[in-house]
Amino acid sequence: MPLVKQEYVSDIWKDGIFENKVIFCTGGAGTICSAQVRAMVHLGANACIIGRNVEKTEKMAKDIATARQGAKVLGFGSVDVRSIESLQTAVEKCVKELGGIDFVIAGAAGNFLASINQLSTNAFKSVMDIDVLGSYNTVKATLPHLVTSAGKHKCDGKTASPTGTGGRIIFVSATFHYTAMPLQTHVSVAKAGIDALSNNLALEFGPRGVTSNVIAPGPIAGTEGMDRLSKTDDLANSIKCIPLGRWGTVKEISDATVFLFSDAGNYVNGHALVVDGAAWRTQTPNMGGFKYPDFLLGDEVVTGVKGGKKSKL
Ligand code: COA
């Protein structure tokens, strides 16, 4: 559904700052990533989003294109970040149709709630494969284009590049691993890996002008993650524990994205930008409505969330 600008990006950014630029985003049909891409498109970029679900990805691409007249937004479904070949094909099609890749968002992720007792080896591996291997594959498939873009749009920190910025990647991570988080071992391990990947990329490719950063969203309203993973009967309590007293908005994640990709973020590299109202500083004892440590000691089953384990029948 087309959104009004105020829902996905602030008024403070200048229209056209990403003109003639291309953003490539994995997991681009999701709530957070689609808002990030929509903001970039509104501010001038063309885009390519990829996802596993064909209908959802193509529909979202059409929807994002409404953010700016004349915008080109490609939506490639049936692309699984766990397959490097599938990603490389999508990258080639994007470059052929849009002319290059200047910005990347590695946003594809998998999540569900399970304690270590409830987490099979295959379940753990699935999340590691989607998050860590998928992010690495995204890097491998897009990096040559980011290096080219960084070379074309150099920033010396004094005068803005006349052709704007380019050669930048953002990984969408999380904050669970800052403290450790019960029921989220798989995701904590995966996101710690993603943060390490971003930092190493910053170190190895900074000398070529590429910047690599992480955005770590906290609880963001209206997202698939919150819809699938939070206990509906504990919302008031969970909000009370957030120092800013509310959930975040997708617009707040988009604004952080625009900052890092724009001339304002030129010297930010190898950083994790936490956008969570300081929620992570209080997070461990709260466990999203699952009482700690009783839930674990009682070997209870995860109930009361939409994204619970499906029976194999
Ligand atoms: N609790 C415990 N284990 C679970 C689970 C849950 N809620 N959901 C899936 N698993 C297990 C499965 O049982 C399976 O393990 P097994 O073979 O030992 O039984 C393993 O995880 C893989 O499940 P499968 O459904 O085959 O994997 P998939 O690759 O199709 O899906 C997931 C990956 C599991 C991450 C799935 O939740 C997904 O596709 N998520 C995408 C959407 C998403 O999570 N977005 C992020 C929102 S924050």
Short mmCIF file of C-alpha atoms and ligand atoms in Angstrom, two decimals:
data_model
loop_
_atom_site.label_atom_id
_atom_site.label_comp_id
_atom_site.label_asym_id
_atom_site.label_seq_id
_atom_site.Cartn_x
_atom_site.Cartn_y
_atom_site.Cartn_z
CA MET A 1 0.00 0.00 0.00
CA PRO A 2 1.52 3.39 -0.95
CA LEU A 3 2.60 5.26 2.19
CA VAL A 4 2.60 8.96 2.94
CA LYS A 5 6.12 10.33 3.18
CA GLN A 6 5.88 11.09 6.92
CA GLU A 7 5.48 7.37 7.59
CA TYR A 8 8.84 6.35 6.11
CA VAL A 9 11.26 9.30 6.02
CA SER A 10 11.76 12.68 7.70
CA ASP A 11 11.38 16.00 5.92
CA ILE A 12 14.91 17.07 6.84
CA TRP A 13 16.62 15.30 3.88
CA LYS A 14 16.96 17.08 0.53
CA ASP A 15 15.04 15.58 -2.41
CA GLY A 16 17.32 14.18 -5.11
CA ILE A 17 20.36 13.42 -2.91
CA PHE A 18 20.43 9.85 -4.24
CA GLU A 19 19.65 10.73 -7.87
CA ASN A 20 21.27 8.38 -10.42
CA LYS A 21 22.09 5.91 -7.68
CA VAL A 22 21.00 2.30 -7.25
CA ILE A 23 20.25 0.47 -4.03
CA PHE A 24 20.21 -3.33 -3.81
CA CYS A 25 18.43 -4.83 -0.81
CA THR A 26 18.01 -8.42 0.39
CA GLY A 27 14.82 -9.09 2.34
CA GLY A 28 13.50 -5.93 0.71
CA ALA A 29 9.84 -6.91 0.98
CA GLY A 30 9.99 -6.93 4.78
CA THR A 31 8.60 -4.09 6.85
CA ILE A 32 11.87 -2.48 7.91
CA CYS A 33 13.84 -3.00 4.70
CA SER A 34 10.99 -1.86 2.45
CA ALA A 35 10.81 1.40 4.43
CA GLN A 36 14.57 1.88 4.11
CA VAL A 37 14.42 1.33 0.35
CA ARG A 38 11.31 3.49 0.01
CA ALA A 39 13.14 6.37 1.69
CA MET A 40 16.10 6.01 -0.67
CA VAL A 41 13.77 5.87 -3.68
CA HIS A 42 11.89 8.95 -2.48
CA LEU A 43 15.22 10.78 -2.30
CA GLY A 44 16.18 9.88 -5.88
CA ALA A 45 17.51 6.30 -6.03
CA ASN A 46 16.36 3.42 -8.19
CA ALA A 47 16.22 0.08 -6.45
CA CYS A 48 16.28 -3.68 -6.67
CA ILE A 49 14.78 -5.75 -3.88
CA ILE A 50 15.06 -9.50 -3.60
CA GLY A 51 13.22 -12.11 -1.55
CA ARG A 52 12.13 -15.73 -1.46
CA ASN A 53 8.44 -15.08 -2.08
CA VAL A 54 7.78 -14.05 -5.69
CA GLU A 55 4.37 -12.44 -5.28
CA LYS A 56 5.27 -10.54 -2.10
CA THR A 57 8.54 -9.23 -3.56
CA GLU A 58 7.09 -8.13 -6.90
CA LYS A 59 4.11 -6.48 -5.21
CA MET A 60 6.35 -4.59 -2.78
CA ALA A 61 8.61 -3.38 -5.61
CA LYS A 62 5.59 -1.87 -7.40
CA ASP A 63 4.46 -0.29 -4.18
CA ILE A 64 7.86 1.25 -3.36
CA ALA A 65 8.01 2.71 -6.89
CA THR A 66 5.05 4.96 -5.96
CA ALA A 67 7.39 6.92 -3.66
CA ARG A 68 8.70 9.00 -6.58
CA GLN A 69 7.45 9.65 -10.07
CA GLY A 70 9.68 7.93 -12.63
CA ALA A 71 11.32 5.63 -10.07
CA LYS A 72 12.48 2.22 -11.24
CA VAL A 73 12.12 -0.51 -8.63
CA LEU A 74 12.81 -4.12 -9.56
CA GLY A 75 11.48 -6.97 -7.42
CA PHE A 76 13.10 -10.38 -7.88
CA GLY A 77 11.46 -13.25 -6.03
CA SER A 78 12.68 -16.85 -5.72
CA VAL A 79 16.07 -15.56 -4.62
CA ASP A 80 17.44 -17.24 -1.50
CA VAL A 81 20.45 -15.52 0.08
CA ARG A 82 21.72 -18.97 1.12
CA SER A 83 22.55 -19.60 -2.55
CA ILE A 84 25.42 -17.52 -3.93
CA GLU A 85 24.41 -18.45 -7.50
CA SER A 86 20.88 -17.19 -6.97
CA LEU A 87 22.22 -13.91 -5.56
CA GLN A 88 24.77 -13.45 -8.32
CA THR A 89 22.06 -13.84 -10.96
CA ALA A 90 19.92 -11.20 -9.21
CA VAL A 91 22.90 -8.83 -8.96
CA GLU A 92 23.72 -9.28 -12.67
CA LYS A 93 20.09 -8.57 -13.65
CA CYS A 94 20.04 -5.49 -11.40
CA VAL A 95 23.26 -4.09 -12.86
CA LYS A 96 22.08 -4.80 -16.42
CA GLU A 97 18.75 -3.07 -15.91
CA LEU A 98 19.73 -0.22 -13.58
CA GLY A 99 23.37 0.38 -14.50
CA GLY A 100 25.25 -0.53 -11.30
CA ILE A 101 24.95 -0.82 -7.53
CA ASP A 102 25.90 2.06 -5.24
CA PHE A 103 24.30 1.03 -1.96
CA VAL A 104 23.50 -2.32 -0.40
CA ILE A 105 21.27 -3.27 2.51
CA ALA A 106 21.77 -6.83 3.78
CA GLY A 107 18.44 -7.29 5.48
CA ALA A 108 17.32 -10.88 4.89
CA ALA A 109 16.92 -12.69 8.22
CA GLY A 110 15.19 -15.59 9.88
CA ASN A 111 13.81 -15.66 13.39
CA PHE A 112 11.58 -17.53 15.82
CA LEU A 113 11.56 -18.01 19.57
CA ALA A 114 13.14 -21.17 20.98
CA SER A 115 15.25 -22.05 23.99
CA ILE A 116 18.39 -24.13 23.49
CA ASN A 117 16.40 -27.17 24.66
CA GLN A 118 13.86 -26.46 21.90
CA LEU A 119 16.38 -25.58 19.19
CA SER A 120 17.45 -28.43 16.93
CA THR A 121 20.80 -28.38 15.17
CA ASN A 122 18.98 -27.83 11.90
CA ALA A 123 16.96 -24.93 13.32
CA PHE A 124 20.16 -23.25 14.53
CA LYS A 125 21.81 -23.88 11.16
CA SER A 126 18.84 -22.43 9.25
CA VAL A 127 19.22 -19.08 10.98
CA MET A 128 23.02 -19.12 10.68
CA ASP A 129 22.67 -19.89 6.97
CA ILE A 130 20.10 -17.17 6.27
CA ASP A 131 21.73 -14.47 8.42
CA VAL A 132 25.49 -15.09 8.40
CA LEU A 133 26.07 -17.00 5.17
CA GLY A 134 23.36 -14.95 3.45
CA SER A 135 25.05 -11.69 4.46
CA TYR A 136 28.42 -13.01 3.35
CA ASN A 137 26.96 -14.07 0.00
CA THR A 138 25.44 -10.61 -0.36
CA VAL A 139 28.86 -9.08 0.23
CA LYS A 140 30.55 -11.42 -2.26
CA ALA A 141 27.96 -10.77 -4.97
CA THR A 142 27.80 -6.98 -4.64
CA LEU A 143 31.27 -5.91 -3.51
CA PRO A 144 32.82 -5.39 -6.98
CA HIS A 145 30.01 -2.93 -7.74
CA LEU A 146 30.42 -1.14 -4.41
CA VAL A 147 34.15 -0.73 -5.05
CA THR A 148 33.42 0.74 -8.50
CA SER A 149 30.85 3.12 -7.03
CA ALA A 150 33.15 4.22 -4.18
CA GLY A 151 35.85 4.98 -6.77
CA LYS A 152 33.45 7.18 -8.73
CA HIS A 153 32.06 9.09 -5.74
CA LYS A 154 35.01 9.91 -3.52
CA CYS A 155 34.48 11.91 -0.32
CA ASP A 156 37.28 14.00 1.18
CA GLY A 157 35.19 15.29 4.06
CA LYS A 158 35.64 18.94 3.04
CA THR A 159 33.59 19.42 -0.10
CA ALA A 160 30.63 17.26 -1.01
CA SER A 161 31.30 15.02 -4.01
CA PRO A 162 29.49 16.64 -6.98
CA THR A 163 28.08 13.24 -7.89
CA GLY A 164 27.03 12.36 -4.34
CA THR A 165 27.95 9.28 -2.34
CA GLY A 166 28.30 5.58 -3.21
CA GLY A 167 30.02 2.33 -2.29
CA ARG A 168 28.25 1.79 1.03
CA ILE A 169 26.69 -1.19 2.75
CA ILE A 170 24.45 -1.49 5.80
CA PHE A 171 23.71 -4.75 7.61
CA VAL A 172 20.45 -4.93 9.55
CA SER A 173 21.46 -6.57 12.83
CA ALA A 174 19.94 -6.64 16.34
CA THR A 175 20.88 -5.95 19.95
CA PHE A 176 20.25 -9.38 21.54
CA HIS A 177 23.94 -10.33 21.59
CA TYR A 178 24.90 -7.16 23.51
CA THR A 179 23.46 -8.72 26.65
CA ALA A 180 22.54 -12.30 25.61
CA MET A 181 18.85 -13.10 25.25
CA PRO A 182 17.05 -16.30 26.21
CA LEU A 183 15.02 -17.88 23.38
CA GLN A 184 17.23 -16.04 20.90
CA THR A 185 20.52 -17.95 21.01
CA HIS A 186 20.43 -18.66 17.28
CA VAL A 187 19.76 -15.02 16.40
CA SER A 188 22.26 -13.66 18.95
CA VAL A 189 25.04 -15.83 17.52
CA ALA A 190 24.08 -14.93 13.96
CA LYS A 191 23.90 -11.19 14.58
CA ALA A 192 27.25 -11.22 16.40
CA GLY A 193 28.64 -12.82 13.24
CA ILE A 194 27.05 -10.17 11.05
CA ASP A 195 28.52 -7.38 13.19
CA ALA A 196 31.96 -9.01 12.86
CA LEU A 197 31.50 -9.31 9.10
CA SER A 198 30.66 -5.61 8.83
CA ASN A 199 33.67 -4.61 10.92
CA ASN A 200 36.07 -6.71 8.87
CA LEU A 201 34.62 -5.34 5.66
CA ALA A 202 35.18 -1.81 6.97
CA LEU A 203 38.80 -2.67 7.64
CA GLU A 204 39.56 -4.47 4.38
CA PHE A 205 37.58 -2.24 2.01
CA GLY A 206 37.76 1.16 3.74
CA PRO A 207 41.04 1.74 1.88
CA ARG A 208 39.04 1.42 -1.36
CA GLY A 209 36.47 3.95 -0.17
CA VAL A 210 33.75 1.46 0.76
CA THR A 211 31.99 2.01 4.09
CA SER A 212 30.33 -0.78 6.04
CA ASN A 213 28.03 -0.21 8.98
CA VAL A 214 25.38 -1.94 11.03
CA ILE A 215 21.97 -0.66 12.04
CA ALA A 216 20.64 -2.45 15.12
CA PRO A 217 16.91 -1.78 15.42
CA GLY A 218 15.15 -2.27 18.73
CA PRO A 219 11.43 -3.05 18.99
CA ILE A 220 9.89 -1.36 15.95
CA ALA A 221 6.11 -1.02 15.70
CA GLY A 222 4.23 -2.69 12.88
CA THR A 223 7.04 -5.01 11.84
CA GLU A 224 6.80 -8.68 10.96
CA GLY A 225 9.24 -9.44 13.77
CA MET A 226 7.12 -7.78 16.45
CA ASP A 227 3.96 -9.25 14.98
CA ARG A 228 5.32 -12.81 14.96
CA LEU A 229 7.48 -12.80 18.05
CA SER A 230 5.93 -10.63 20.74
CA LYS A 231 3.34 -11.76 23.26
CA THR A 232 0.18 -9.81 22.58
CA ASP A 233 -0.90 -10.03 26.23
CA ASP A 234 2.29 -8.35 27.51
CA LEU A 235 2.57 -5.28 25.28
CA ALA A 236 1.96 -2.62 27.95
CA ASN A 237 4.61 -4.15 30.18
CA SER A 238 7.18 -4.48 27.42
CA ILE A 239 6.75 -0.83 26.42
CA LYS A 240 7.23 0.31 30.03
CA CYS A 241 10.71 -1.25 30.02
CA ILE A 242 11.90 0.89 27.10
CA PRO A 243 13.63 4.04 28.39
CA LEU A 244 11.94 6.21 25.74
CA GLY A 245 8.59 4.66 26.66
CA ARG A 246 7.48 3.57 23.21
CA TRP A 247 8.30 1.29 20.31
CA GLY A 248 10.27 2.79 17.44
CA THR A 249 8.93 3.48 13.96
CA VAL A 250 10.21 2.23 10.61
CA LYS A 251 10.79 5.88 9.71
CA GLU A 252 13.40 6.07 12.47
CA ILE A 253 15.29 3.16 10.87
CA SER A 254 15.00 4.78 7.42
CA ASP A 255 16.38 8.06 8.73
CA ALA A 256 19.40 6.24 10.19
CA THR A 257 19.86 4.59 6.79
CA VAL A 258 19.72 7.87 4.90
CA PHE A 259 22.21 9.38 7.35
CA LEU A 260 24.74 6.56 6.82
CA PHE A 261 24.35 6.55 3.02
CA SER A 262 24.37 10.35 2.61
CA ASP A 263 27.09 13.00 2.70
CA ALA A 264 26.32 13.35 6.43
CA GLY A 265 27.70 9.84 7.05
CA ASN A 266 30.96 10.07 5.08
CA TYR A 267 33.31 9.30 7.96
CA VAL A 268 31.20 6.67 9.68
CA ASN A 269 32.71 3.25 9.00
CA GLY A 270 32.75 0.02 11.03
CA HIS A 271 30.04 1.35 13.33
CA ALA A 272 26.89 -0.20 14.81
CA LEU A 273 24.17 2.43 14.99
CA VAL A 274 21.65 1.33 17.61
CA VAL A 275 18.16 2.72 17.02
CA ASP A 276 16.20 1.37 19.98
CA GLY A 277 15.36 4.10 22.49
CA ALA A 278 18.01 2.45 24.77
CA ALA A 279 15.79 -0.65 25.02
CA TRP A 280 18.75 -3.06 25.03
CA ARG A 281 20.03 -1.64 28.30
CA THR A 282 17.03 -3.10 30.11
CA GLN A 283 16.27 -6.07 27.89
CA THR A 284 17.53 -9.32 29.46
CA PRO A 285 15.23 -9.64 32.45
CA ASN A 286 12.17 -8.80 30.33
CA MET A 287 12.35 -11.55 27.72
CA GLY A 288 9.27 -10.26 25.91
CA GLY A 289 6.69 -11.60 28.36
CA PHE A 290 8.33 -15.01 28.97
CA LYS A 291 9.12 -15.04 32.69
CA TYR A 292 12.84 -15.49 33.44
CA PRO A 293 14.04 -18.01 34.59
CA ASP A 294 10.74 -19.82 35.30
CA PHE A 295 9.97 -20.35 31.61
CA LEU A 296 13.30 -22.14 31.10
CA LEU A 297 13.29 -24.11 34.34
CA GLY A 298 9.76 -25.32 33.60
CA ASP A 299 10.74 -26.45 30.07
CA GLU A 300 7.66 -24.60 28.86
CA VAL A 301 6.53 -24.54 25.24
CA VAL A 302 6.56 -21.19 23.39
CA THR A 303 2.93 -20.08 23.15
CA GLY A 304 1.08 -16.78 22.77
CA VAL A 305 3.07 -15.64 19.70
CA LYS A 306 2.05 -15.98 16.05
CA GLY A 307 5.46 -17.32 14.97
CA GLY A 308 5.42 -20.45 17.13
CA LYS A 309 6.75 -23.83 16.02
CA LYS A 310 4.48 -25.47 13.48
CA SER A 311 3.58 -29.13 13.95
CA LYS A 312 5.07 -31.39 11.26
CA LEU A 313 1.77 -33.28 10.73
N1 COA B 1 10.79 -23.16 16.98
C1 COA B 1 11.74 -24.13 16.94
N2 COA B 1 12.24 -24.65 15.77
C2 COA B 1 11.75 -24.14 14.63
C3 COA B 1 10.77 -23.12 14.60
C4 COA B 1 10.29 -22.64 15.85
N3 COA B 1 9.34 -21.68 15.91
N4 COA B 1 10.49 -22.83 13.28
C5 COA B 1 11.26 -23.64 12.53
N5 COA B 1 12.03 -24.42 13.33
C6 COA B 1 12.97 -25.45 12.92
C7 COA B 1 12.30 -26.53 12.10
O1 COA B 1 11.62 -27.48 12.91
C8 COA B 1 13.52 -27.12 11.37
O2 COA B 1 14.27 -27.94 12.22
P1 COA B 1 14.14 -29.57 12.20
O3 COA B 1 14.49 -29.98 10.80
O4 COA B 1 15.14 -30.03 13.20
O5 COA B 1 12.73 -29.87 12.57
C9 COA B 1 14.39 -25.91 11.11
O6 COA B 1 13.97 -24.91 12.04
C10 COA B 1 14.25 -25.38 9.72
O7 COA B 1 12.90 -25.09 9.49
P2 COA B 1 12.35 -24.86 8.00
O8 COA B 1 10.95 -24.37 8.11
O9 COA B 1 12.61 -26.06 7.18
O10 COA B 1 13.37 -23.74 7.48
P3 COA B 1 13.19 -22.65 6.39
O11 COA B 1 14.51 -22.45 5.81
O12 COA B 1 12.05 -22.93 5.49
O13 COA B 1 12.73 -21.36 7.28
C11 COA B 1 13.04 -20.12 9.32
C12 COA B 1 13.63 -20.63 8.02
C13 COA B 1 12.93 -21.31 10.26
C14 COA B 1 13.98 -19.09 9.90
C15 COA B 1 11.62 -19.52 9.14
O14 COA B 1 11.18 -19.04 10.39
C16 COA B 1 11.58 -18.42 8.12
O15 COA B 1 11.52 -18.68 6.93
N6 COA B 1 11.60 -17.15 8.51
C17 COA B 1 11.59 -16.04 7.56
C18 COA B 1 10.85 -14.92 8.08
C19 COA B 1 11.53 -14.34 9.25
O16 COA B 1 11.84 -15.05 10.20
N7 COA B 1 11.76 -13.06 9.20
C20 COA B 1 12.38 -12.36 10.28
C21 COA B 1 11.35 -11.71 11.09
S1 COA B 1 12.12 -11.04 12.53
#
